[in-house]
Coordinates of C-alpha atoms in Angstrom, one line a residue:
M139 CA 137.9 112.4 73.5
K140 CA 136.3 111.3 70.2
T141 CA 133.5 108.8 70.5
I142 CA 132.3 105.9 68.3
D143 CA 129.4 108.1 67.1
E144 CA 131.9 110.4 65.4
L145 CA 133.6 107.3 63.9
L146 CA 130.4 106.0 62.6
S147 CA 129.5 109.3 61.1
E148 CA 132.8 109.3 59.2
G149 CA 132.0 105.9 57.8
V150 CA 133.6 102.5 58.7
A151 CA 132.5 100.2 55.9
G152 CA 135.4 98.0 54.8
K153 CA 137.7 99.3 57.5
R154 CA 139.4 97.0 60.0
V155 CA 138.4 98.3 63.4
F156 CA 140.3 97.0 66.4
V157 CA 138.1 97.0 69.5
R158 CA 139.9 96.6 72.8
A159 CA 137.2 95.0 74.9
D160 CA 137.2 93.5 78.4
L161 CA 136.2 89.9 78.0
N162 CA 137.9 88.9 81.3
V163 CA 135.0 86.7 82.4
P164 CA 135.0 84.2 85.2
L165 CA 135.3 80.6 84.0
D166 CA 134.5 77.2 85.5
G167 CA 136.6 75.1 83.2
T168 CA 135.4 76.3 79.8
T169 CA 132.0 77.4 81.1
I170 CA 131.4 81.2 81.6
T171 CA 129.7 81.8 84.9
D172 CA 129.0 85.5 84.4
D173 CA 128.9 87.0 80.8
G174 CA 128.2 90.6 82.0
R175 CA 131.4 91.9 80.5
I176 CA 130.7 90.4 77.1
R177 CA 127.2 91.8 77.1
A178 CA 128.7 95.2 78.0
V179 CA 130.7 95.5 74.8
L180 CA 127.8 94.3 72.5
P181 CA 126.5 97.8 71.6
T182 CA 129.9 98.9 70.3
V183 CA 130.5 95.6 68.4
K184 CA 127.0 95.6 66.9
A185 CA 127.1 99.2 65.8
L186 CA 130.4 98.7 64.0
A187 CA 129.4 95.4 62.4
E188 CA 126.0 96.9 61.2
A189 CA 127.9 99.8 59.7
G190 CA 130.0 97.4 57.6
A191 CA 133.2 97.4 59.6
R192 CA 135.5 94.4 59.8
V193 CA 135.6 94.1 63.6
V194 CA 138.7 92.7 65.4
V195 CA 137.9 92.2 69.1
A196 CA 140.8 91.8 71.5
S197 CA 141.0 91.3 75.3
H198 CA 142.9 89.8 78.1
L199 CA 141.6 87.0 80.4
G200 CA 143.2 86.1 83.7
R201 CA 146.9 86.4 84.5
P202 CA 148.8 84.1 82.1
K203 CA 152.6 84.6 82.3
G204 CA 153.3 86.1 78.9
A205 CA 152.9 82.7 77.1
P206 CA 150.0 80.7 75.7
D207 CA 148.0 78.8 78.4
P208 CA 144.9 76.9 77.4
V209 CA 143.3 77.6 80.9
F210 CA 143.1 81.3 79.9
S211 CA 142.0 80.9 76.3
L212 CA 139.4 83.4 75.0
A213 CA 137.7 80.7 72.9
P214 CA 134.7 80.4 75.3
A215 CA 134.3 84.2 75.3
A216 CA 134.4 84.3 71.5
A217 CA 131.8 81.6 71.3
R218 CA 129.5 83.5 73.7
L219 CA 130.0 86.7 71.8
G220 CA 128.8 85.0 68.7
E221 CA 125.7 83.6 70.5
L222 CA 124.8 87.1 71.8
L223 CA 125.4 88.7 68.4
G224 CA 123.4 85.9 66.6
A225 CA 126.3 85.6 64.1
D226 CA 129.4 83.6 63.5
V227 CA 132.5 85.0 65.2
A228 CA 135.8 83.9 63.8
F229 CA 138.5 83.0 66.4
A230 CA 142.2 83.4 65.9
T231 CA 144.3 80.9 67.9
D232 CA 147.1 83.5 68.4
T233 CA 147.1 87.3 68.9
V234 CA 149.4 88.7 66.2
G235 CA 150.8 85.5 64.5
E236 CA 149.8 83.6 61.4
S237 CA 146.3 82.7 62.7
A238 CA 145.4 86.3 63.6
Q239 CA 146.7 87.6 60.3
A240 CA 144.8 85.1 58.3
T241 CA 141.6 85.4 60.4
V242 CA 141.6 89.2 60.0
A243 CA 142.5 89.0 56.3
G244 CA 139.5 86.7 55.8
L245 CA 137.0 89.1 57.4
T246 CA 134.4 90.6 55.1
D247 CA 132.3 93.7 55.8
G248 CA 130.1 93.4 58.8
R249 CA 131.9 90.3 60.2
V250 CA 133.6 89.9 63.6
A251 CA 136.7 88.1 64.8
V252 CA 138.2 87.6 68.2
V253 CA 142.0 87.1 68.6
E254 CA 143.5 85.0 71.4
N255 CA 144.3 86.4 74.8
L256 CA 146.5 89.5 74.6
R257 CA 148.5 88.4 77.7
F258 CA 149.8 85.3 75.9
N259 CA 152.3 87.9 74.6
A260 CA 154.9 89.2 77.1
G261 CA 154.8 92.6 75.3
E262 CA 151.2 93.3 76.4
T263 CA 152.1 93.8 80.1
S264 CA 155.8 94.6 79.8
K265 CA 157.1 97.5 81.9
D266 CA 159.7 98.1 79.1
D267 CA 158.4 100.8 76.7
A268 CA 160.2 99.4 73.7
E269 CA 158.9 95.8 74.3
R270 CA 155.4 97.1 74.7
G271 CA 155.7 99.3 71.7
A272 CA 157.0 96.5 69.5
F273 CA 153.9 94.4 70.4
A274 CA 151.6 97.5 69.8
D275 CA 153.2 97.8 66.3
R276 CA 152.2 94.2 65.5
L277 CA 148.7 94.8 66.8
A278 CA 148.4 98.0 64.7
A279 CA 149.2 96.0 61.6
L280 CA 145.9 94.2 62.0
A281 CA 143.7 97.4 61.9
D282 CA 143.0 100.7 60.4
V283 CA 141.1 102.2 63.4
Y284 CA 141.2 101.7 67.2
V285 CA 138.2 101.7 69.5
G286 CA 138.8 101.6 73.2
D287 CA 135.9 99.9 75.1
G288 CA 137.6 97.8 77.8
F289 CA 136.9 100.0 80.8
G290 CA 138.1 97.3 83.2
A291 CA 141.6 97.6 81.8
V292 CA 142.0 101.4 81.4
H293 CA 143.9 101.8 84.6
R294 CA 146.7 99.5 83.1
K295 CA 149.6 100.9 81.1
H296 CA 149.5 97.9 78.7
A297 CA 150.3 97.8 75.0
S298 CA 146.7 97.3 73.7
V299 CA 145.4 99.9 76.2
Y300 CA 148.0 102.7 76.2
D301 CA 150.5 102.2 73.3
L302 CA 148.2 101.0 70.5
P303 CA 145.9 104.1 70.4
A304 CA 148.9 106.3 69.6
R305 CA 149.5 104.3 66.4
L306 CA 145.9 104.5 65.0
P307 CA 143.0 106.9 64.7
H308 CA 141.3 106.3 68.1
Y309 CA 137.8 106.6 69.5
A310 CA 136.0 105.7 72.8
G311 CA 133.4 103.0 72.5
Y312 CA 129.9 103.2 74.0
L313 CA 130.9 101.4 77.2
I314 CA 133.8 103.7 78.1
A315 CA 131.9 106.8 77.2
N316 CA 129.1 105.7 79.4
E317 CA 131.4 104.7 82.3
V318 CA 133.2 108.1 82.2
G319 CA 129.9 110.0 82.1
V320 CA 128.7 108.1 85.2
L321 CA 131.9 108.6 87.1
K322 CA 131.8 112.3 86.5
K323 CA 128.5 112.4 88.3
L324 CA 130.4 111.1 91.3
T325 CA 133.2 113.7 91.1
D326 CA 131.7 116.8 89.5
D327 CA 128.7 118.6 90.8
V328 CA 127.6 115.7 93.0
K329 CA 124.0 115.6 94.2
R330 CA 123.8 115.3 98.0
P331 CA 123.6 113.5 100.3
Y332 CA 126.4 111.5 98.8
V333 CA 126.8 108.1 100.5
V334 CA 129.5 105.6 99.8
A335 CA 129.4 102.0 100.9
L336 CA 132.8 100.2 100.8
G337 CA 133.5 96.6 101.5
G338 CA 135.7 93.8 100.3
A339 CA 138.6 92.0 102.0
K340 CA 141.5 94.4 102.2
V341 CA 141.4 97.8 103.6
S342 CA 144.7 98.6 101.8
D343 CA 142.8 98.4 98.5
K344 CA 140.5 101.2 99.6
L345 CA 142.7 103.6 101.6
A346 CA 143.4 105.9 98.6
V347 CA 139.8 106.2 97.7
I348 CA 138.8 106.8 101.3
D349 CA 141.4 109.5 101.4
Q350 CA 139.7 111.3 98.5
L351 CA 136.1 110.6 99.7
L352 CA 136.8 112.2 103.1
G353 CA 136.7 115.5 101.3
K354 CA 133.7 114.7 99.1
A355 CA 131.2 112.2 100.6
D356 CA 128.7 112.9 103.3
R357 CA 128.7 109.4 104.7
I358 CA 131.0 106.4 104.3
L359 CA 129.7 103.0 105.3
I360 CA 132.4 100.3 105.9
G361 CA 131.8 96.6 105.7
G362 CA 133.4 93.4 104.5
G363 CA 136.7 92.0 105.7
M364 CA 138.2 95.5 105.7
A365 CA 135.8 96.6 108.5
Y366 CA 137.7 94.5 111.1
T367 CA 140.8 96.6 110.7
F368 CA 138.7 99.7 111.4
L369 CA 137.2 97.9 114.5
K370 CA 140.7 96.9 115.7
A371 CA 141.8 100.6 115.2
K372 CA 139.1 101.6 117.6
G373 CA 140.4 99.1 120.2
Y374 CA 137.9 96.3 119.7
E375 CA 138.6 92.6 120.0
I376 CA 138.2 91.1 116.6
G377 CA 139.1 87.5 117.2
K378 CA 140.4 85.6 114.1
S379 CA 138.8 88.1 111.8
L380 CA 140.7 89.4 108.8
L381 CA 143.2 92.1 109.9
Q382 CA 145.8 94.2 108.1
E383 CA 147.7 95.3 111.2
D384 CA 150.1 97.5 109.3
Q385 CA 147.2 99.6 108.1
I386 CA 145.9 100.5 111.6
P387 CA 147.8 103.8 111.8
A388 CA 146.3 105.0 108.5
V389 CA 142.9 103.8 109.5
R390 CA 143.1 105.7 112.8
E391 CA 144.1 108.8 111.0
Y392 CA 141.1 108.5 108.7
I393 CA 138.7 108.0 111.6
E394 CA 140.1 111.2 113.2
R395 CA 139.8 113.1 109.9
A396 CA 136.2 112.0 109.4
E397 CA 135.3 113.4 112.9
K398 CA 137.1 116.7 112.2
T399 CA 135.6 117.2 108.7
G400 CA 132.1 116.1 109.6
V401 CA 132.0 113.1 107.3
E402 CA 129.9 110.4 108.9
L403 CA 132.1 107.2 109.0
V404 CA 129.7 104.3 109.8
L405 CA 131.1 101.0 111.1
P406 CA 129.3 97.7 111.9
V407 CA 127.5 97.5 115.2
D408 CA 127.1 93.7 115.0
T409 CA 128.6 90.9 113.0
L410 CA 128.1 87.2 112.0
V411 CA 130.9 85.0 113.3
A412 CA 132.0 81.4 113.1
A413 CA 135.0 79.4 114.2
D414 CA 136.0 78.5 110.7
F415 CA 135.8 80.0 107.2
P416 CA 132.8 78.5 105.3
D417 CA 133.2 75.9 102.5
L418 CA 132.4 77.8 99.3
K419 CA 132.3 74.7 97.1
T420 CA 129.8 72.6 99.0
K421 CA 128.2 75.6 100.7
A422 CA 127.5 73.3 103.7
P423 CA 125.6 75.1 106.5
A424 CA 127.9 77.3 108.5
N425 CA 125.6 78.0 111.5
P426 CA 127.0 81.4 112.3
T427 CA 126.1 83.4 115.4
T428 CA 125.6 87.1 115.8
V429 CA 127.6 89.2 118.3
A430 CA 128.2 92.9 118.9
A431 CA 131.0 94.4 116.8
D432 CA 133.0 95.1 120.0
A433 CA 132.6 91.7 121.4
I434 CA 133.9 89.2 118.9
P435 CA 135.1 86.1 120.7
A436 CA 138.9 85.4 120.4
D437 CA 138.3 82.0 118.7
Q438 CA 135.7 83.4 116.1
E439 CA 136.0 85.1 112.8
G440 CA 133.7 87.9 111.5
L441 CA 132.2 86.9 108.1
D442 CA 129.3 89.3 107.4
I443 CA 127.6 92.4 108.9
G444 CA 124.9 91.5 111.4
P445 CA 121.1 92.3 111.3
E446 CA 121.3 95.5 113.2
T447 CA 124.1 96.8 110.9
R448 CA 122.0 95.9 107.9
K449 CA 119.1 98.0 109.2
L450 CA 121.6 100.8 110.1
Y451 CA 123.2 100.9 106.7
A452 CA 119.8 100.8 104.9
S453 CA 118.7 103.8 107.0
K454 CA 121.9 105.7 106.0
L455 CA 121.2 105.0 102.3
A456 CA 117.5 105.8 102.4
D457 CA 117.8 109.5 101.8
A458 CA 120.8 109.5 99.5
A459 CA 120.8 111.5 96.3
T460 CA 124.0 109.8 95.1
V461 CA 125.3 106.4 96.1
F462 CA 128.5 104.6 95.2
W463 CA 129.0 101.0 96.3
N464 CA 132.2 99.0 95.9
G465 CA 132.9 95.7 97.7
P466 CA 130.6 93.1 99.3
M467 CA 129.7 93.3 103.0
G468 CA 130.6 89.7 103.7
V469 CA 131.4 86.3 102.2
F470 CA 128.4 86.6 99.9
E471 CA 129.4 83.4 97.9
H472 CA 128.0 81.4 100.9
P473 CA 124.3 81.7 101.6
D474 CA 124.8 82.0 105.4
Y475 CA 126.9 85.2 104.8
A476 CA 125.1 86.8 101.9
E477 CA 122.5 88.8 103.8
G478 CA 124.6 91.8 104.5
T479 CA 125.5 92.2 100.8
K480 CA 121.8 91.6 99.9
A481 CA 120.7 94.3 102.3
V482 CA 123.0 96.9 100.8
A483 CA 122.0 96.0 97.3
Q484 CA 118.3 96.2 98.2
A485 CA 118.9 99.6 99.9
L486 CA 120.5 100.9 96.7
I487 CA 117.4 99.7 94.8
D488 CA 115.1 101.4 97.3
S489 CA 117.1 104.6 97.3
P490 CA 115.6 107.6 95.4
G491 CA 119.0 108.7 94.3
F492 CA 121.4 107.9 91.5
T493 CA 123.0 104.5 92.4
V494 CA 126.3 103.2 91.1
V495 CA 127.6 99.7 91.7
G496 CA 131.4 100.0 91.3
G497 CA 132.2 96.8 89.4
G498 CA 134.3 93.9 90.6
D499 CA 132.9 91.7 93.3
S500 CA 129.9 94.0 93.9
A501 CA 128.8 93.6 90.3
A502 CA 129.3 89.9 90.6
A503 CA 127.3 89.8 93.8
V504 CA 124.4 91.7 92.2
R505 CA 124.1 89.0 89.5
T506 CA 124.9 86.0 91.7
L507 CA 122.3 87.0 94.2
G508 CA 119.6 87.4 91.6
F509 CA 119.0 91.2 91.6
D510 CA 117.6 92.9 88.5
E511 CA 120.5 94.8 87.0
T512 CA 118.2 97.5 85.6
A513 CA 117.1 98.4 89.1
F514 CA 120.4 100.2 89.7
G515 CA 121.5 103.4 88.1
H516 CA 124.7 102.0 86.7
I517 CA 126.7 98.8 87.2
S518 CA 130.4 99.4 86.3
T519 CA 132.4 96.8 84.5
G520 CA 135.7 97.9 86.1
G521 CA 136.1 97.8 89.9
G522 CA 139.8 98.8 90.0
A523 CA 139.4 101.4 87.2
S524 CA 136.4 102.9 89.0
L525 CA 138.3 103.2 92.3
E526 CA 141.4 104.7 90.6
Y527 CA 139.2 107.3 88.8
L528 CA 137.6 108.3 92.1
E529 CA 141.1 108.5 93.7
G530 CA 141.8 111.2 91.1
K531 CA 144.5 109.2 89.3
T532 CA 145.2 109.6 85.6
L533 CA 144.1 106.4 83.9
P534 CA 146.5 105.4 81.0
G535 CA 143.8 104.0 78.8
L536 CA 141.6 107.1 79.1
A537 CA 144.6 109.4 78.6
A538 CA 145.5 107.5 75.4
L539 CA 142.0 108.2 74.0
E540 CA 142.3 111.9 74.4
D541 CA 143.3 113.9 71.4

């Protein structure tokens, strides 16, 4: 895989460089609530612009249905990119149409443009190779060189991620090169003890990675909504807590495998419960109570790990040489249910080992809860991509960057 450093050494002045970024930021109307993904691509965009390239940045945002939708416009992201660069960033109001063509044609050396949301075109996400390829051809006409730097999208077989690199000289940007380097530390020659903390709502989202980790990790800590399917699999009463009943057989099998292989699978010993899910808009006091994990009342719902579990998980992370964390421990968006996620984040900071926050909601929680991002070894920009890499899958966007 060639990197941007090789491209820069070859010279990019005057060349149109297409940067596939991940500007899929959360929005409240037109206000960006977390610009982490924009900041993540800055090193690549800055380096290219400073070297005299004419930089064309492209990304998706949200899930529009293959047609323009102002709710998912990249205009706010383009404006924020300009603020962070300290330079004007041109914005094309379409992706490959008249506005994009004119905007790119108007670029001078060292200037940057952002084109509109790639998913406003049905060809971007099409499962039909020909339709995707036709869109990739139109994107290729905008550039001379391709730089892949949208790690959060590399697990998608989309036109701008998979098909476009085949049509242009292609290189990995700084973000992707860094992400892959970090993930190799979690799969090749891992320093031990290797501890993994998994949370989030659905156990089905994590089964494949658990399957892989049972042969690699020393300890796996389970929290979040997915923990209640594990507790149910052990025969515990979980009340109204989140449950994926169809996953219980698979979970039971993994519990048995962990016992046989000597992997320490650690489940909550207590949990915070309430009769109703909290109001995340008003954040009105929820007044939860703490109960043992095997004694959740039938009319109550588990919403965060309890204080004893927080202590237990911190102790299990204390001696780790390598840590991977993906998924919050509870409904961290509400202050009454944020303590479990805070405890795990703090335990990573206190750990002497190499710590990786695996993107997605975990990365959002780190920023939302006010932690210093530099206190962690690495914060990934792609939760789904990180998990699929650890599952051992071939990621289309990475495969496309290989020579």
